[in-house]
mmCIF file of C-alpha atoms in Angstrom:
data_model
loop_
_atom_site.group_PDB
_atom_site.id
_atom_site.type_symbol
_atom_site.label_atom_id
_atom_site.label_comp_id
_atom_site.label_asym_id
_atom_site.label_seq_id
_atom_site.Cartn_x
_atom_site.Cartn_y
_atom_site.Cartn_z
ATOM 1 C CA MET A 25 1.420 8.824 -19.483
ATOM 2 C CA ARG A 26 -1.680 10.048 -17.635
ATOM 3 C CA VAL A 27 -4.228 7.356 -16.805
ATOM 4 C CA LYS A 28 -7.889 7.943 -16.046
ATOM 5 C CA VAL A 29 -10.346 5.231 -15.056
ATOM 6 C CA GLU A 30 -14.087 5.899 -14.914
ATOM 7 C CA GLY A 31 -16.596 3.550 -13.316
ATOM 8 C CA LEU A 32 -14.883 0.204 -13.887
ATOM 9 C CA THR A 33 -17.129 -2.715 -12.968
ATOM 10 C CA LYS A 34 -16.210 -6.365 -13.460
ATOM 11 C CA PHE A 35 -18.053 -9.573 -12.598
ATOM 12 C CA PHE A 36 -16.628 -13.079 -12.484
ATOM 13 C CA GLY A 37 -19.825 -15.108 -12.460
ATOM 14 C CA LYS A 38 -21.891 -13.627 -9.630
ATOM 15 C CA ASN A 39 -18.845 -12.211 -7.870
ATOM 16 C CA LYS A 40 -18.403 -8.461 -8.360
ATOM 17 C CA ALA A 41 -14.611 -8.069 -8.495
ATOM 18 C CA LEU A 42 -14.705 -4.322 -9.237
ATOM 19 C CA ASP A 43 -17.509 -2.000 -8.182
ATOM 20 C CA ASP A 44 -17.581 1.379 -9.953
ATOM 21 C CA VAL A 45 -13.818 1.934 -9.630
ATOM 22 C CA SER A 46 -12.638 5.415 -10.639
ATOM 23 C CA PHE A 47 -9.244 7.064 -10.208
ATOM 24 C CA GLU A 48 -6.588 9.119 -11.985
ATOM 25 C CA VAL A 49 -2.849 8.521 -12.216
ATOM 26 C CA ALA A 50 -0.487 11.429 -12.834
ATOM 27 C CA ASP A 51 2.062 11.373 -15.649
ATOM 28 C CA LYS A 52 5.433 9.864 -14.651
ATOM 29 C CA ALA A 53 4.197 9.137 -11.108
ATOM 30 C CA PHE A 54 4.832 6.002 -9.050
ATOM 31 C CA THR A 55 1.292 5.073 -7.989
ATOM 32 C CA ILE A 56 0.533 2.220 -5.593
ATOM 33 C CA ILE A 57 -2.717 0.246 -5.604
ATOM 34 C CA LEU A 58 -2.935 -0.996 -2.016
ATOM 35 C CA GLY A 59 -5.367 -3.560 -0.679
ATOM 36 C CA PRO A 60 -5.809 -7.003 0.859
ATOM 37 C CA PRO A 61 -6.295 -10.215 -1.159
ATOM 38 C CA GLU A 62 -9.465 -10.123 -3.300
ATOM 39 C CA ALA A 63 -9.483 -6.307 -3.240
ATOM 40 C CA GLY A 64 -9.440 -6.106 -7.055
ATOM 41 C CA LYS A 65 -5.824 -5.019 -7.553
ATOM 42 C CA THR A 66 -4.814 -7.618 -10.158
ATOM 43 C CA THR A 67 -8.142 -7.338 -11.971
ATOM 44 C CA THR A 68 -7.641 -3.578 -12.287
ATOM 45 C CA LEU A 69 -4.143 -3.995 -13.734
ATOM 46 C CA LYS A 70 -5.258 -6.668 -16.206
ATOM 47 C CA ILE A 71 -8.082 -4.434 -17.424
ATOM 48 C CA LEU A 72 -5.635 -1.538 -17.874
ATOM 49 C CA ALA A 73 -3.369 -3.855 -19.878
ATOM 50 C CA GLY A 74 -6.299 -5.075 -21.974
ATOM 51 C CA LEU A 75 -5.841 -8.690 -20.864
ATOM 52 C CA ILE A 76 -9.419 -8.919 -19.597
ATOM 53 C CA LYS A 77 -12.418 -6.754 -20.441
ATOM 54 C CA GLN A 78 -14.496 -4.834 -17.939
ATOM 55 C CA ASP A 79 -18.290 -5.175 -17.910
ATOM 56 C CA SER A 80 -18.688 -1.397 -17.786
ATOM 57 C CA GLY A 81 -16.527 1.692 -17.435
ATOM 58 C CA LYS A 82 -13.968 3.610 -19.472
ATOM 59 C CA ILE A 83 -10.169 3.896 -19.618
ATOM 60 C CA PHE A 84 -8.206 6.881 -20.930
ATOM 61 C CA PHE A 85 -4.466 7.146 -21.652
ATOM 62 C CA ASP A 86 -3.290 10.754 -22.051
ATOM 63 C CA GLY A 87 -6.897 11.818 -22.613
ATOM 64 C CA GLU A 88 -7.538 9.279 -25.378
ATOM 65 C CA GLU A 89 -10.085 6.539 -24.715
ATOM 66 C CA VAL A 90 -8.529 3.074 -24.990
ATOM 67 C CA THR A 91 -11.408 1.061 -23.511
ATOM 68 C CA ASP A 92 -11.850 -1.116 -26.610
ATOM 69 C CA ILE A 93 -8.279 -1.008 -27.941
ATOM 70 C CA PRO A 94 -6.586 -4.464 -27.940
ATOM 71 C CA PRO A 95 -3.609 -5.020 -25.607
ATOM 72 C CA GLU A 96 -0.973 -5.066 -28.345
ATOM 73 C CA ARG A 97 -1.896 -1.479 -29.275
ATOM 74 C CA ARG A 98 -1.895 -0.048 -25.730
ATOM 75 C CA ASN A 99 1.904 0.091 -25.328
ATOM 76 C CA VAL A 100 1.646 -1.239 -21.766
ATOM 77 C CA ARG A 101 4.081 -3.642 -20.104
ATOM 78 C CA MET A 102 3.126 -5.807 -17.127
ATOM 79 C CA VAL A 103 5.121 -7.767 -14.531
ATOM 80 C CA PHE A 104 3.139 -10.482 -12.750
ATOM 81 C CA GLN A 105 3.450 -11.764 -9.190
ATOM 82 C CA SER A 106 4.855 -15.069 -10.450
ATOM 83 C CA PHE A 107 8.151 -14.572 -12.245
ATOM 84 C CA ALA A 108 6.936 -16.523 -15.330
ATOM 85 C CA LEU A 109 10.357 -16.916 -16.917
ATOM 86 C CA TYR A 110 10.819 -19.455 -19.695
ATOM 87 C CA PRO A 111 12.800 -22.237 -17.944
ATOM 88 C CA HIS A 112 14.548 -23.468 -21.109
ATOM 89 C CA MET A 113 15.800 -19.984 -22.055
ATOM 90 C CA THR A 114 18.808 -18.151 -20.659
ATOM 91 C CA VAL A 115 18.376 -14.790 -18.971
ATOM 92 C CA TYR A 116 19.480 -13.107 -22.202
ATOM 93 C CA GLU A 117 16.907 -15.050 -24.225
ATOM 94 C CA ASN A 118 14.134 -14.308 -21.715
ATOM 95 C CA ILE A 119 14.796 -10.563 -21.896
ATOM 96 C CA ALA A 120 15.160 -10.623 -25.679
ATOM 97 C CA PHE A 121 12.022 -12.675 -26.343
ATOM 98 C CA PRO A 122 9.419 -9.846 -26.524
ATOM 99 C CA LEU A 123 11.753 -7.895 -28.810
ATOM 100 C CA LYS A 124 12.118 -10.867 -31.163
ATOM 101 C CA VAL A 125 8.343 -11.326 -31.257
ATOM 102 C CA ALA A 126 8.026 -7.634 -32.169
ATOM 103 C CA GLY A 127 10.453 -8.122 -35.073
ATOM 104 C CA VAL A 128 13.228 -5.919 -33.688
ATOM 105 C CA ALA A 129 16.566 -6.249 -35.511
ATOM 106 C CA GLU A 130 19.148 -8.518 -33.842
ATOM 107 C CA ALA A 131 21.697 -5.733 -33.357
ATOM 108 C CA GLU A 132 19.099 -3.557 -31.629
ATOM 109 C CA ILE A 133 18.050 -6.505 -29.446
ATOM 110 C CA ARG A 134 21.643 -6.990 -28.286
ATOM 111 C CA ARG A 135 21.995 -3.279 -27.538
ATOM 112 C CA ARG A 136 18.715 -3.116 -25.654
ATOM 113 C CA VAL A 137 19.327 -6.270 -23.578
ATOM 114 C CA LYS A 138 22.821 -5.060 -22.639
ATOM 115 C CA GLU A 139 21.470 -1.642 -21.647
ATOM 116 C CA ILE A 140 18.654 -3.066 -19.488
ATOM 117 C CA ALA A 141 20.917 -5.694 -17.896
ATOM 118 C CA GLU A 142 23.414 -3.020 -16.868
ATOM 119 C CA PHE A 143 20.598 -0.801 -15.592
ATOM 120 C CA LEU A 144 19.275 -3.584 -13.328
ATOM 121 C CA LYS A 145 22.749 -4.912 -12.470
ATOM 122 C CA ILE A 146 22.168 -8.386 -13.934
ATOM 123 C CA GLU A 147 24.737 -8.322 -16.751
ATOM 124 C CA LYS A 148 26.652 -11.208 -15.129
ATOM 125 C CA LEU A 149 23.527 -13.384 -15.200
ATOM 126 C CA LEU A 150 22.806 -13.270 -18.932
ATOM 127 C CA ASP A 151 24.089 -16.806 -19.666
ATOM 128 C CA ARG A 152 22.298 -18.473 -16.747
ATOM 129 C CA LEU A 153 19.084 -20.480 -16.833
ATOM 130 C CA PRO A 154 16.267 -19.499 -14.428
ATOM 131 C CA HIS A 155 16.803 -22.508 -12.141
ATOM 132 C CA ASN A 156 20.263 -21.118 -11.319
ATOM 133 C CA LEU A 157 18.871 -17.762 -10.115
ATOM 134 C CA SER A 158 17.838 -16.589 -6.649
ATOM 135 C CA GLY A 159 14.372 -15.144 -6.046
ATOM 136 C CA GLY A 160 15.651 -11.584 -6.228
ATOM 137 C CA GLU A 161 17.574 -12.308 -9.434
ATOM 138 C CA MET A 162 14.507 -13.870 -11.064
ATOM 139 C CA GLN A 163 12.453 -10.825 -10.167
ATOM 140 C CA ARG A 164 15.055 -8.519 -11.709
ATOM 141 C CA VAL A 165 14.991 -10.604 -14.893
ATOM 142 C CA ALA A 166 11.176 -10.462 -15.017
ATOM 143 C CA ILE A 167 11.326 -6.673 -14.666
ATOM 144 C CA ALA A 168 14.104 -6.501 -17.279
ATOM 145 C CA ARG A 169 11.939 -8.403 -19.751
ATOM 146 C CA ALA A 170 9.109 -5.908 -19.180
ATOM 147 C CA LEU A 171 11.490 -2.961 -19.644
ATOM 148 C CA ALA A 172 13.151 -4.362 -22.764
ATOM 149 C CA LYS A 173 10.295 -3.204 -24.950
ATOM 150 C CA GLU A 174 9.912 0.497 -24.238
ATOM 151 C CA SER A 175 6.546 1.627 -22.930
ATOM 152 C CA ASP A 176 4.863 4.688 -21.476
ATOM 153 C CA LEU A 177 3.116 2.672 -18.750
ATOM 154 C CA TYR A 178 4.409 -0.184 -16.587
ATOM 155 C CA LEU A 179 2.076 -2.300 -14.459
ATOM 156 C CA LEU A 180 3.652 -4.292 -11.611
ATOM 157 C CA ASP A 181 1.431 -6.871 -9.925
ATOM 158 C CA GLU A 182 2.760 -7.670 -6.427
ATOM 159 C CA PRO A 183 6.296 -8.167 -7.788
ATOM 160 C CA LEU A 184 7.982 -8.493 -4.380
ATOM 161 C CA VAL A 185 5.445 -10.573 -2.466
ATOM 162 C CA ASN A 186 7.389 -13.853 -2.838
ATOM 163 C CA LEU A 187 10.724 -12.397 -1.694
ATOM 164 C CA ASP A 188 12.141 -12.417 1.825
ATOM 165 C CA TYR A 189 12.207 -9.223 3.901
ATOM 166 C CA LYS A 190 15.780 -8.163 3.072
ATOM 167 C CA LEU A 191 15.304 -8.773 -0.649
ATOM 168 C CA ARG A 192 12.061 -6.785 -0.603
ATOM 169 C CA GLU A 193 13.883 -3.854 1.005
ATOM 170 C CA ASP A 194 16.629 -3.990 -1.624
ATOM 171 C CA MET A 195 14.187 -4.342 -4.520
ATOM 172 C CA ARG A 196 12.011 -1.467 -3.290
ATOM 173 C CA ALA A 197 15.033 0.820 -3.462
ATOM 174 C CA GLU A 198 15.865 -0.530 -6.935
ATOM 175 C CA LEU A 199 12.320 0.037 -8.185
ATOM 176 C CA LYS A 200 12.254 3.622 -6.943
ATOM 177 C CA ARG A 201 15.617 4.296 -8.591
ATOM 178 C CA MET A 202 14.368 2.646 -11.782
ATOM 179 C CA GLN A 203 11.223 4.761 -11.917
ATOM 180 C CA ARG A 204 13.144 7.963 -11.242
ATOM 181 C CA GLU A 205 15.693 7.251 -13.977
ATOM 182 C CA LEU A 206 13.214 5.890 -16.541
ATOM 183 C CA ASN A 207 10.848 8.819 -15.912
ATOM 184 C CA ARG A 208 7.837 6.673 -16.804
ATOM 185 C CA THR A 209 4.435 6.065 -15.241
ATOM 186 C CA ILE A 210 4.331 3.013 -12.964
ATOM 187 C CA ILE A 211 1.241 1.513 -11.336
ATOM 188 C CA TYR A 212 2.226 -1.013 -8.696
ATOM 189 C CA ALA A 213 -0.166 -3.342 -6.845
ATOM 190 C CA THR A 214 0.667 -4.609 -3.360
ATOM 191 C CA PRO A 215 -0.985 -5.862 -0.152
ATOM 192 C CA ASP A 216 1.911 -4.427 1.904
ATOM 193 C CA PRO A 217 1.167 -1.022 3.519
ATOM 194 C CA LEU A 218 4.904 -0.385 3.905
ATOM 195 C CA GLU A 219 5.405 -0.119 0.160
ATOM 196 C CA PRO A 220 3.372 3.050 -0.519
ATOM 197 C CA LEU A 221 5.268 4.750 2.311
ATOM 198 C CA ALA A 222 8.619 3.538 0.969
ATOM 199 C CA ILE A 223 8.241 4.184 -2.760
ATOM 200 C CA GLY A 224 4.830 5.588 -3.702
ATOM 201 C CA ASP A 225 4.084 9.123 -4.862
ATOM 202 C CA TYR A 226 0.359 8.388 -4.813
ATOM 203 C CA VAL A 227 -1.792 5.605 -3.364
ATOM 204 C CA ILE A 228 -5.148 4.104 -4.347
ATOM 205 C CA VAL A 229 -6.651 2.050 -1.506
ATOM 206 C CA LEU A 230 -8.983 -0.748 -2.643
ATOM 207 C CA ASN A 231 -11.159 -3.102 -0.616
ATOM 208 C CA LYS A 232 -13.683 -5.620 -1.925
ATOM 209 C CA GLY A 233 -13.590 -4.036 -5.354
ATOM 210 C CA LYS A 234 -14.270 -0.494 -4.148
ATOM 211 C CA VAL A 235 -11.992 2.542 -4.006
ATOM 212 C CA MET A 236 -11.736 3.512 -0.343
ATOM 213 C CA GLN A 237 -9.465 6.560 -0.821
ATOM 214 C CA THR A 238 -6.953 8.024 -3.269
ATOM 215 C CA GLY A 239 -4.376 10.792 -3.047
ATOM 216 C CA ARG A 240 -0.771 11.624 -2.325
ATOM 217 C CA THR A 241 0.706 8.912 -0.147
ATOM 218 C CA MET A 242 1.357 10.951 3.002
ATOM 219 C CA ASP A 243 -1.913 12.852 2.683
ATOM 220 C CA VAL A 244 -3.868 9.581 2.692
ATOM 221 C CA TYR A 245 -1.730 8.211 5.543
ATOM 222 C CA GLU A 246 -2.291 11.303 7.704
ATOM 223 C CA ASN A 247 -5.951 11.791 6.749
ATOM 224 C CA PRO A 248 -7.690 8.408 6.520
ATOM 225 C CA GLU A 249 -11.261 9.027 5.424
ATOM 226 C CA ASN A 250 -12.651 5.844 6.949
ATOM 227 C CA VAL A 251 -11.928 3.051 9.421
ATOM 228 C CA PHE A 252 -10.657 0.656 6.749
ATOM 229 C CA VAL A 253 -7.984 3.027 5.430
ATOM 230 C CA GLY A 254 -6.934 4.000 8.951
ATOM 231 C CA LYS A 255 -6.458 0.402 10.056
ATOM 232 C CA TYR A 256 -5.047 -1.109 6.854
ATOM 233 C CA PHE A 257 -2.695 1.697 5.835
ATOM 234 C CA SER A 258 -0.691 1.494 9.067
ATOM 235 C CA VAL A 259 2.228 -0.659 10.241
ATOM 236 C CA PRO A 260 1.433 -2.204 12.696
ATOM 237 C CA PRO A 261 -2.329 -1.734 12.090
ATOM 238 C CA MET A 262 -4.010 1.241 13.745
ATOM 239 C CA ASN A 263 -5.654 0.541 17.113
ATOM 240 C CA LEU A 264 -9.429 1.059 16.971
ATOM 241 C CA ILE A 265 -11.329 1.601 20.217
ATOM 242 C CA GLU A 266 -15.116 1.932 20.449
ATOM 243 C CA GLY A 267 -16.886 4.244 22.850
ATOM 244 C CA THR A 268 -19.096 7.316 23.097
ATOM 245 C CA LEU A 269 -18.327 10.926 22.217
ATOM 246 C CA ARG A 270 -19.838 13.742 24.250
ATOM 247 C CA ARG A 271 -19.769 17.527 24.318
ATOM 248 C CA LYS A 272 -19.578 18.764 27.892
ATOM 249 C CA GLY A 273 -19.727 22.532 27.710
ATOM 250 C CA GLU A 274 -16.599 23.585 25.833
ATOM 251 C CA ARG A 275 -15.026 20.155 26.138
ATOM 252 C CA VAL A 276 -15.244 17.067 23.924
ATOM 253 C CA ILE A 277 -14.790 13.796 25.801
ATOM 254 C CA PHE A 278 -14.406 10.258 24.481
ATOM 255 C CA GLU A 279 -15.599 7.635 26.950
ATOM 256 C CA GLY A 280 -14.186 4.171 26.387
ATOM 257 C CA GLU A 281 -14.510 1.041 28.475
ATOM 258 C CA GLY A 282 -12.790 1.882 31.751
ATOM 259 C CA PHE A 283 -11.167 5.143 30.613
ATOM 260 C CA THR A 284 -11.901 8.616 29.257
ATOM 261 C CA LEU A 285 -9.910 10.733 26.816
ATOM 262 C CA ASP A 286 -10.226 14.511 26.610
ATOM 263 C CA LEU A 287 -10.266 15.511 22.916
ATOM 264 C CA THR A 288 -10.905 19.217 23.520
ATOM 265 C CA GLU A 289 -7.499 20.027 22.011
ATOM 266 C CA ILE A 290 -8.745 18.868 18.584
ATOM 267 C CA LYS A 291 -12.402 19.926 18.930
ATOM 268 C CA ASP A 292 -12.053 22.514 16.129
ATOM 269 C CA ARG A 293 -11.209 19.674 13.725
ATOM 270 C CA ILE A 294 -14.230 17.568 14.721
ATOM 271 C CA THR A 295 -16.982 18.234 12.163
ATOM 272 C CA HIS A 296 -19.745 16.631 14.239
ATOM 273 C CA VAL A 297 -20.026 14.582 17.414
ATOM 274 C CA PRO A 298 -21.590 11.152 16.827
ATOM 275 C CA ALA A 299 -22.880 9.504 20.008
ATOM 276 C CA ASP A 300 -21.239 6.210 19.068
ATOM 277 C CA ALA A 301 -17.679 6.698 17.926
ATOM 278 C CA ILE A 302 -14.431 4.881 17.217
ATOM 279 C CA ILE A 303 -11.079 6.428 17.986
ATOM 280 C CA GLY A 304 -7.997 5.282 16.135
ATOM 281 C CA ILE A 305 -4.368 5.675 17.125
ATOM 282 C CA ARG A 306 -1.273 4.123 15.590
ATOM 283 C CA PRO A 307 0.872 1.934 17.873
ATOM 284 C CA HIS A 308 3.909 4.232 17.659
ATOM 285 C CA GLU A 309 1.837 7.266 18.734
ATOM 286 C CA ILE A 310 0.984 5.860 22.185
ATOM 287 C CA LYS A 311 3.308 6.822 25.033
ATOM 288 C CA PHE A 312 4.236 3.772 27.142
ATOM 289 C CA SER A 313 6.003 3.434 30.480
ATOM 290 C CA MET A 314 6.466 0.850 33.207
ATOM 291 C CA GLU A 315 6.279 3.787 35.635
ATOM 292 C CA LYS A 316 3.266 5.957 36.347
ATOM 293 C CA ILE A 317 2.572 8.692 33.775
ATOM 294 C CA GLU A 318 0.808 11.845 34.945
ATOM 295 C CA GLY A 319 -2.648 11.793 33.372
ATOM 296 C CA GLY A 320 -2.020 8.333 31.944
ATOM 297 C CA ILE A 321 -4.122 5.174 31.891
ATOM 298 C CA LYS A 322 -3.067 2.158 33.937
ATOM 299 C CA VAL A 323 -3.060 -1.134 32.017
ATOM 300 C CA LYS A 324 -1.874 -4.702 32.483
ATOM 301 C CA THR A 325 0.411 -6.130 29.833
ATOM 302 C CA ILE A 326 -0.497 -9.298 27.949
ATOM 303 C CA LEU A 327 2.877 -9.825 26.270
ATOM 304 C CA GLY A 328 5.868 -8.029 24.822
ATOM 305 C CA GLU A 329 6.673 -8.961 21.227
ATOM 306 C CA VAL A 330 10.376 -8.187 20.698
ATOM 307 C CA ILE A 331 11.217 -7.292 17.089
ATOM 308 C CA GLY A 332 14.906 -6.506 16.706
ATOM 309 C CA SER A 333 15.628 -3.621 19.062
ATOM 310 C CA ASP A 334 11.927 -2.692 19.394
ATOM 311 C CA THR A 335 8.977 -4.128 21.300
ATOM 312 C CA ILE A 336 5.287 -4.312 20.451
ATOM 313 C CA VAL A 337 3.489 -4.393 23.801
ATOM 314 C CA HIS A 338 0.015 -5.981 23.883
ATOM 315 C CA PHE A 339 -2.600 -5.014 26.478
ATOM 316 C CA LYS A 340 -6.347 -4.507 26.759
ATOM 317 C CA LEU A 341 -8.502 -1.439 27.248
ATOM 318 C CA GLY A 342 -11.722 -3.045 28.426
ATOM 319 C CA GLU A 343 -12.203 -5.908 25.978
ATOM 320 C CA THR A 344 -10.264 -4.234 23.157
ATOM 321 C CA LEU A 345 -6.781 -5.513 22.376
ATOM 322 C CA VAL A 346 -4.391 -2.581 21.940
ATOM 323 C CA LYS A 347 -0.798 -2.589 20.730
ATOM 324 C CA VAL A 348 1.902 -0.003 21.354
ATOM 325 C CA PHE A 349 5.211 0.194 19.505
ATOM 326 C CA VAL A 350 8.123 0.946 21.829
ATOM 327 C CA PRO A 351 11.614 1.722 20.389
ATOM 328 C CA ARG A 352 13.452 -0.338 23.003
ATOM 329 C CA ILE A 353 13.464 -3.912 24.302
ATOM 330 C CA TYR A 354 11.053 -4.855 27.089
ATOM 331 C CA ARG A 355 11.028 -8.455 28.295
ATOM 332 C CA LEU A 356 7.381 -8.783 29.298
ATOM 333 C CA PHE A 357 5.583 -12.008 30.115
ATOM 334 C CA GLY A 358 2.088 -10.679 30.821
ATOM 335 C CA GLY A 359 0.415 -9.299 33.932
ATOM 336 C CA GLU A 360 2.857 -6.427 34.541
ATOM 337 C CA ASP A 361 1.427 -3.023 35.486
ATOM 338 C CA ALA A 362 2.162 -0.320 32.923
ATOM 339 C CA TRP A 363 0.895 3.130 31.925
ATOM 340 C CA ILE A 364 -0.048 4.588 28.572
ATOM 341 C CA LYS A 365 -0.964 8.052 27.386
ATOM 342 C CA MET A 366 -2.585 9.116 24.124
ATOM 343 C CA ASP A 367 -1.915 12.552 22.642
ATOM 344 C CA PRO A 368 -5.224 13.918 21.244
ATOM 345 C CA LYS A 369 -3.337 15.332 18.238
ATOM 346 C CA SER A 370 -2.452 11.742 17.250
ATOM 347 C CA VAL A 371 -6.017 10.439 17.593
ATOM 348 C CA TYR A 372 -8.381 9.849 14.666
ATOM 349 C CA VAL A 373 -12.135 9.948 15.247
ATOM 350 C CA PHE A 374 -14.683 7.974 13.225
ATOM 351 C CA ASP A 375 -18.468 7.741 13.307
ATOM 352 C CA LYS A 376 -19.186 4.149 14.373
ATOM 353 C CA LYS A 377 -22.346 3.939 12.242
ATOM 354 C CA THR A 378 -20.821 5.109 8.949
ATOM 355 C CA GLU A 379 -17.168 4.255 9.758
ATOM 356 C CA LYS A 380 -16.249 7.610 8.177
ATOM 357 C CA SER A 381 -13.846 10.147 9.671
ATOM 358 C CA VAL A 382 -15.331 13.140 11.479
ATOM 359 C CA LEU A 383 -12.046 15.092 11.446
ATOM 360 C CA ARG A 384 -11.151 17.946 9.121
ATOM 361 C CA ARG A 385 -8.067 17.221 7.060
ATOM 362 C CA LEU A 386 -4.510 17.984 8.072
ATOM 363 C CA SER A 387 -2.026 19.137 5.449
ATOM 364 C CA LYS A 388 1.471 18.697 6.886
ATOM 365 C CA ASN A 389 3.077 16.888 3.961
ATOM 366 C CA GLY A 390 2.698 17.018 0.215
#
């Protein structure tokens, strides 16, 4: 199912939850709505499902306007952040419930529940009550209940947010497999920037009820159009450093607090040179060494945050806290001399006044 949203606006009292939200979702694509709390993700999904009504705007499914069609006629299934299983019903009964409400014959219910349970690998759980299930098992059951009644569009509202890290990893793989095998359109809301990279074909970035950027996942990741997308859609968050940008003859130089960075190598991508600029660079793109780097910048460490076999090193450039991701363990306690180097090809440049990118787009990945 293709989905098109035009100019959705929604108020809750005086609070504008959605502000002229427009986007398109491709047929049979796995599309992620990414944004922090209060971005408008859940509100968008509930409006698509028909559970709440927008104040203005239009919704189209496969080219047909469904703006005023009631939820029961939209053929949309939704999984909420909370598992919302009926505690007095077994897993089988929870999955079967929407089919019974729809008047499906008992034999067909049994067939459908068995098929979905096998698909999600929960067939051994069918006789259990929800209080006997783990978090991951409850989430699978909630998804199974949504899948039991066939639909052209599935809406998943932060389904993994309450699970631990390992379970989230496992469930992400399951969801991608599920979408590929079902061959249906899925719109999935999450605050976690890892999830679009792990499972999303497309991403819609929301913030404070506004669409900040949409597109293919890797295209948005590699070409953030503004400071918010650059910082939020990055793990760990993108480093942002303020300074001035100058043309000096054929060269383009960024002058930060206590350092300069020659950006001449990417000058052909810079559309204009704002006097006040922000450069962005992801932590894993910064070269780091405890020994002097030719052409590098000397810094003093603040701490080394060991994560598994990697280290996130904290230091300051002027008054700006900067983090670098290093794929090895460094035991750092603060105050050590170190050197960093930034490759201009890995640097993003934003106009400080507008917070918009001043770089022409790259197109390395589809």
